[in-house]
Amino acid sequence: MSDQEQAEIRLEFARVKQEHTDFDAAINAMIAVGCDALQIQRMKKKKLALKDRLKQLEERIIPDIIA
């Protein structure tokens, strides 16, 4: 993997991580205000998808090396 590809993956990782953090803050605010449970559930599902994407990007950055 080239340095350029590595840098792009790291940049996307940082962006997705920030989005994940933003969703977490939004969900906590929605819970505190008492928003619709269905909407909170949808937000949690999107947050989980972001977590999955973070894991995929992390695996591309740090490949699993079999010794």
mmCIF file of N, CA and C in Angstrom:
data_model
loop_
_atom_site.group_PDB
_atom_site.id
_atom_site.type_symbol
_atom_site.label_atom_id
_atom_site.label_comp_id
_atom_site.label_asym_id
_atom_site.label_seq_id
_atom_site.Cartn_x
_atom_site.Cartn_y
_atom_site.Cartn_z
ATOM 1 N N MET A 1 0.855 -1.169 0.000
ATOM 2 C CA MET A 1 0.000 0.000 0.000
ATOM 3 C C MET A 1 0.904 1.237 0.000
ATOM 4 N N SER A 2 0.586 2.163 -0.864
ATOM 5 C CA SER A 2 1.404 3.374 -0.973
ATOM 6 C C SER A 2 1.137 4.316 0.206
ATOM 7 N N ASP A 3 2.061 5.256 0.360
ATOM 8 C CA ASP A 3 1.898 6.251 1.434
ATOM 9 C C ASP A 3 0.656 7.098 1.204
ATOM 10 N N GLN A 4 0.346 7.380 -0.062
ATOM 11 C CA GLN A 4 -0.839 8.179 -0.393
ATOM 12 C C GLN A 4 -2.113 7.445 0.027
ATOM 13 N N GLU A 5 -2.193 6.163 -0.287
ATOM 14 C CA GLU A 5 -3.366 5.367 0.102
ATOM 15 C C GLU A 5 -3.487 5.287 1.619
ATOM 16 N N GLN A 6 -2.351 5.105 2.277
ATOM 17 C CA GLN A 6 -2.328 5.033 3.739
ATOM 18 C C GLN A 6 -2.846 6.347 4.339
ATOM 19 N N ALA A 7 -2.407 7.465 3.784
ATOM 20 C CA ALA A 7 -2.838 8.778 4.276
ATOM 21 C C ALA A 7 -4.342 8.986 4.059
ATOM 22 N N GLU A 8 -4.857 8.546 2.902
ATOM 23 C CA GLU A 8 -6.286 8.678 2.617
ATOM 24 C C GLU A 8 -7.122 7.846 3.581
ATOM 25 N N ILE A 9 -6.647 6.651 3.877
ATOM 26 C CA ILE A 9 -7.371 5.779 4.807
ATOM 27 C C ILE A 9 -7.373 6.401 6.203
ATOM 28 N N ARG A 10 -6.231 6.934 6.614
ATOM 29 C CA ARG A 10 -6.152 7.570 7.934
ATOM 30 C C ARG A 10 -7.058 8.798 8.015
ATOM 31 N N LEU A 11 -7.136 9.540 6.924
ATOM 32 C CA LEU A 11 -8.000 10.718 6.886
ATOM 33 C C LEU A 11 -9.473 10.304 7.003
ATOM 34 N N GLU A 12 -9.858 9.271 6.252
ATOM 35 C CA GLU A 12 -11.235 8.783 6.338
ATOM 36 C C GLU A 12 -11.527 8.233 7.731
ATOM 37 N N PHE A 13 -10.546 7.544 8.317
ATOM 38 C CA PHE A 13 -10.709 7.015 9.673
ATOM 39 C C PHE A 13 -10.998 8.153 10.658
ATOM 40 N N ALA A 14 -10.235 9.233 10.564
ATOM 41 C CA ALA A 14 -10.434 10.377 11.459
ATOM 42 C C ALA A 14 -11.812 11.003 11.255
ATOM 43 N N ARG A 15 -12.247 11.109 9.993
ATOM 44 C CA ARG A 15 -13.552 11.691 9.695
ATOM 45 C C ARG A 15 -14.678 10.825 10.257
ATOM 46 N N VAL A 16 -14.590 9.520 10.043
ATOM 47 C CA VAL A 16 -15.633 8.602 10.521
ATOM 48 C C VAL A 16 -15.638 8.558 12.050
ATOM 49 N N LYS A 17 -14.452 8.612 12.658
ATOM 50 C CA LYS A 17 -14.377 8.609 14.119
ATOM 51 C C LYS A 17 -15.054 9.854 14.693
ATOM 52 N N GLN A 18 -14.844 11.010 14.051
ATOM 53 C CA GLN A 18 -15.487 12.238 14.510
ATOM 54 C C GLN A 18 -17.006 12.143 14.346
ATOM 55 N N GLU A 19 -17.443 11.581 13.233
ATOM 56 C CA GLU A 19 -18.878 11.414 12.998
ATOM 57 C C GLU A 19 -19.489 10.482 14.049
ATOM 58 N N HIS A 20 -18.767 9.418 14.394
ATOM 59 C CA HIS A 20 -19.219 8.482 15.420
ATOM 60 C C HIS A 20 -19.367 9.193 16.759
ATOM 61 N N THR A 21 -18.402 10.027 17.098
ATOM 62 C CA THR A 21 -18.452 10.801 18.343
ATOM 63 C C THR A 21 -19.628 11.772 18.335
ATOM 64 N N ASP A 22 -19.872 12.398 17.190
ATOM 65 C CA ASP A 22 -20.998 13.326 17.059
ATOM 66 C C ASP A 22 -22.328 12.603 17.257
ATOM 67 N N PHE A 23 -22.453 11.409 16.675
ATOM 68 C CA PHE A 23 -23.675 10.623 16.849
ATOM 69 C C PHE A 23 -23.869 10.264 18.318
ATOM 70 N N ASP A 24 -22.788 9.922 19.000
ATOM 71 C CA ASP A 24 -22.868 9.578 20.411
ATOM 72 C C ASP A 24 -23.402 10.755 21.221
ATOM 73 N N ALA A 25 -22.872 11.949 20.960
ATOM 74 C CA ALA A 25 -23.328 13.147 21.669
ATOM 75 C C ALA A 25 -24.796 13.440 21.349
ATOM 76 N N ALA A 26 -25.177 13.276 20.091
ATOM 77 C CA ALA A 26 -26.560 13.537 19.686
ATOM 78 C C ALA A 26 -27.513 12.551 20.349
ATOM 79 N N ILE A 27 -27.126 11.292 20.411
ATOM 80 C CA ILE A 27 -27.968 10.273 21.037
ATOM 81 C C ILE A 27 -28.150 10.586 22.522
ATOM 82 N N ASN A 28 -27.065 10.945 23.182
ATOM 83 C CA ASN A 28 -27.163 11.279 24.609
ATOM 84 C C ASN A 28 -28.068 12.485 24.834
ATOM 85 N N ALA A 29 -27.980 13.474 23.955
ATOM 86 C CA ALA A 29 -28.835 14.658 24.067
ATOM 87 C C ALA A 29 -30.294 14.279 23.832
ATOM 88 N N MET A 30 -30.539 13.404 22.862
ATOM 89 C CA MET A 30 -31.909 12.976 22.571
ATOM 90 C C MET A 30 -32.500 12.208 23.748
ATOM 91 N N ILE A 31 -31.687 11.386 24.378
ATOM 92 C CA ILE A 31 -32.156 10.631 25.538
ATOM 93 C C ILE A 31 -32.480 11.585 26.682
ATOM 94 N N ALA A 32 -31.609 12.584 26.887
ATOM 95 C CA ALA A 32 -31.814 13.547 27.971
ATOM 96 C C ALA A 32 -33.095 14.360 27.769
ATOM 97 N N VAL A 33 -33.400 14.691 26.516
ATOM 98 C CA VAL A 33 -34.580 15.488 26.204
ATOM 99 C C VAL A 33 -35.837 14.626 26.206
ATOM 100 N N GLY A 34 -35.656 13.340 25.950
ATOM 101 C CA GLY A 34 -36.806 12.433 25.927
ATOM 102 C C GLY A 34 -37.425 12.308 24.551
ATOM 103 N N CYS A 35 -36.595 12.255 23.527
ATOM 104 C CA CYS A 35 -37.084 12.114 22.150
ATOM 105 C C CYS A 35 -37.704 10.736 21.934
ATOM 106 N N ASP A 36 -38.294 10.594 20.765
ATOM 107 C CA ASP A 36 -38.943 9.363 20.340
ATOM 108 C C ASP A 36 -37.959 8.192 20.380
ATOM 109 N N ALA A 37 -38.352 7.107 21.005
ATOM 110 C CA ALA A 37 -37.490 5.939 21.144
ATOM 111 C C ALA A 37 -37.104 5.347 19.786
ATOM 112 N N LEU A 38 -38.004 5.402 18.825
ATOM 113 C CA LEU A 38 -37.705 4.867 17.499
ATOM 114 C C LEU A 38 -36.595 5.677 16.825
ATOM 115 N N GLN A 39 -36.644 6.981 16.965
ATOM 116 C CA GLN A 39 -35.612 7.832 16.370
ATOM 117 C C GLN A 39 -34.256 7.579 17.047
ATOM 118 N N ILE A 40 -34.274 7.400 18.350
ATOM 119 C CA ILE A 40 -33.033 7.095 19.077
ATOM 120 C C ILE A 40 -32.473 5.760 18.605
ATOM 121 N N GLN A 41 -33.351 4.787 18.410
ATOM 122 C CA GLN A 41 -32.924 3.468 17.941
ATOM 123 C C GLN A 41 -32.285 3.575 16.553
ATOM 124 N N ARG A 42 -32.855 4.383 15.674
ATOM 125 C CA ARG A 42 -32.289 4.584 14.336
ATOM 126 C C ARG A 42 -30.917 5.226 14.409
ATOM 127 N N MET A 43 -30.778 6.200 15.297
ATOM 128 C CA MET A 43 -29.481 6.864 15.466
ATOM 129 C C MET A 43 -28.431 5.866 15.981
ATOM 130 N N LYS A 44 -28.841 5.015 16.901
ATOM 131 C CA LYS A 44 -27.920 4.009 17.432
ATOM 132 C C LYS A 44 -27.496 3.031 16.338
ATOM 133 N N LYS A 45 -28.418 2.705 15.443
ATOM 134 C CA LYS A 45 -28.100 1.793 14.345
ATOM 135 C C LYS A 45 -27.078 2.436 13.401
ATOM 136 N N LYS A 46 -27.244 3.724 13.124
ATOM 137 C CA LYS A 46 -26.281 4.441 12.280
ATOM 138 C C LYS A 46 -24.926 4.520 12.975
ATOM 139 N N LYS A 47 -24.943 4.740 14.269
ATOM 140 C CA LYS A 47 -23.700 4.799 15.035
ATOM 141 C C LYS A 47 -22.977 3.452 14.979
ATOM 142 N N LEU A 48 -23.726 2.367 15.071
ATOM 143 C CA LEU A 48 -23.143 1.036 14.988
ATOM 144 C C LEU A 48 -22.528 0.793 13.604
ATOM 145 N N ALA A 49 -23.190 1.268 12.558
ATOM 146 C CA ALA A 49 -22.643 1.135 11.205
ATOM 147 C C ALA A 49 -21.320 1.899 11.093
ATOM 148 N N LEU A 50 -21.257 3.063 11.721
ATOM 149 C CA LEU A 50 -20.008 3.828 11.715
ATOM 150 C C LEU A 50 -18.913 3.072 12.468
ATOM 151 N N LYS A 51 -19.277 2.429 13.553
ATOM 152 C CA LYS A 51 -18.300 1.650 14.309
ATOM 153 C C LYS A 51 -17.757 0.502 13.457
ATOM 154 N N ASP A 52 -18.637 -0.141 12.702
ATOM 155 C CA ASP A 52 -18.212 -1.213 11.801
ATOM 156 C C ASP A 52 -17.248 -0.684 10.741
ATOM 157 N N ARG A 53 -17.560 0.506 10.205
ATOM 158 C CA ARG A 53 -16.684 1.126 9.198
ATOM 159 C C ARG A 53 -15.324 1.453 9.802
ATOM 160 N N LEU A 54 -15.308 1.925 11.045
ATOM 161 C CA LEU A 54 -14.046 2.216 11.724
ATOM 162 C C LEU A 54 -13.201 0.950 11.839
ATOM 163 N N LYS A 55 -13.840 -0.148 12.172
ATOM 164 C CA LYS A 55 -13.129 -1.423 12.303
ATOM 165 C C LYS A 55 -12.532 -1.846 10.957
ATOM 166 N N GLN A 56 -13.297 -1.674 9.868
ATOM 167 C CA GLN A 56 -12.791 -2.016 8.542
ATOM 168 C C GLN A 56 -11.574 -1.170 8.185
ATOM 169 N N LEU A 57 -11.652 0.118 8.452
ATOM 170 C CA LEU A 57 -10.539 1.012 8.141
ATOM 171 C C LEU A 57 -9.323 0.683 8.997
ATOM 172 N N GLU A 58 -9.561 0.371 10.251
ATOM 173 C CA GLU A 58 -8.472 0.020 11.148
ATOM 174 C C GLU A 58 -7.755 -1.238 10.659
ATOM 175 N N GLU A 59 -8.510 -2.192 10.148
ATOM 176 C CA GLU A 59 -7.919 -3.427 9.633
ATOM 177 C C GLU A 59 -7.092 -3.161 8.380
ATOM 178 N N ARG A 60 -7.473 -2.160 7.599
ATOM 179 C CA ARG A 60 -6.685 -1.804 6.415
ATOM 180 C C ARG A 60 -5.413 -1.070 6.807
ATOM 181 N N ILE A 61 -5.479 -0.281 7.879
ATOM 182 C CA ILE A 61 -4.301 0.440 8.342
ATOM 183 C C ILE A 61 -3.309 -0.515 8.986
ATOM 184 N N ILE A 62 -3.815 -1.402 9.844
ATOM 185 C CA ILE A 62 -2.979 -2.349 10.549
ATOM 186 C C ILE A 62 -3.386 -3.754 10.132
ATOM 187 N N PRO A 63 -2.779 -4.271 9.076
ATOM 188 C CA PRO A 63 -3.188 -5.603 8.591
ATOM 189 C C PRO A 63 -2.834 -6.698 9.600
ATOM 190 N N ASP A 64 -3.638 -7.743 9.584
ATOM 191 C CA ASP A 64 -3.421 -8.884 10.458
ATOM 192 C C ASP A 64 -2.295 -9.720 9.861
ATOM 193 N N ILE A 65 -1.171 -9.761 10.555
ATOM 194 C CA ILE A 65 -0.006 -10.494 10.073
ATOM 195 C C ILE A 65 0.067 -11.838 10.791
ATOM 196 N N ILE A 66 0.041 -12.897 10.005
ATOM 197 C CA ILE A 66 0.125 -14.237 10.566
ATOM 198 C C ILE A 66 1.598 -14.576 10.706
ATOM 199 N N ALA A 67 2.003 -14.895 11.931
ATOM 200 C CA ALA A 67 3.424 -15.179 12.193
ATOM 201 C C ALA A 67 3.726 -16.629 11.945
#
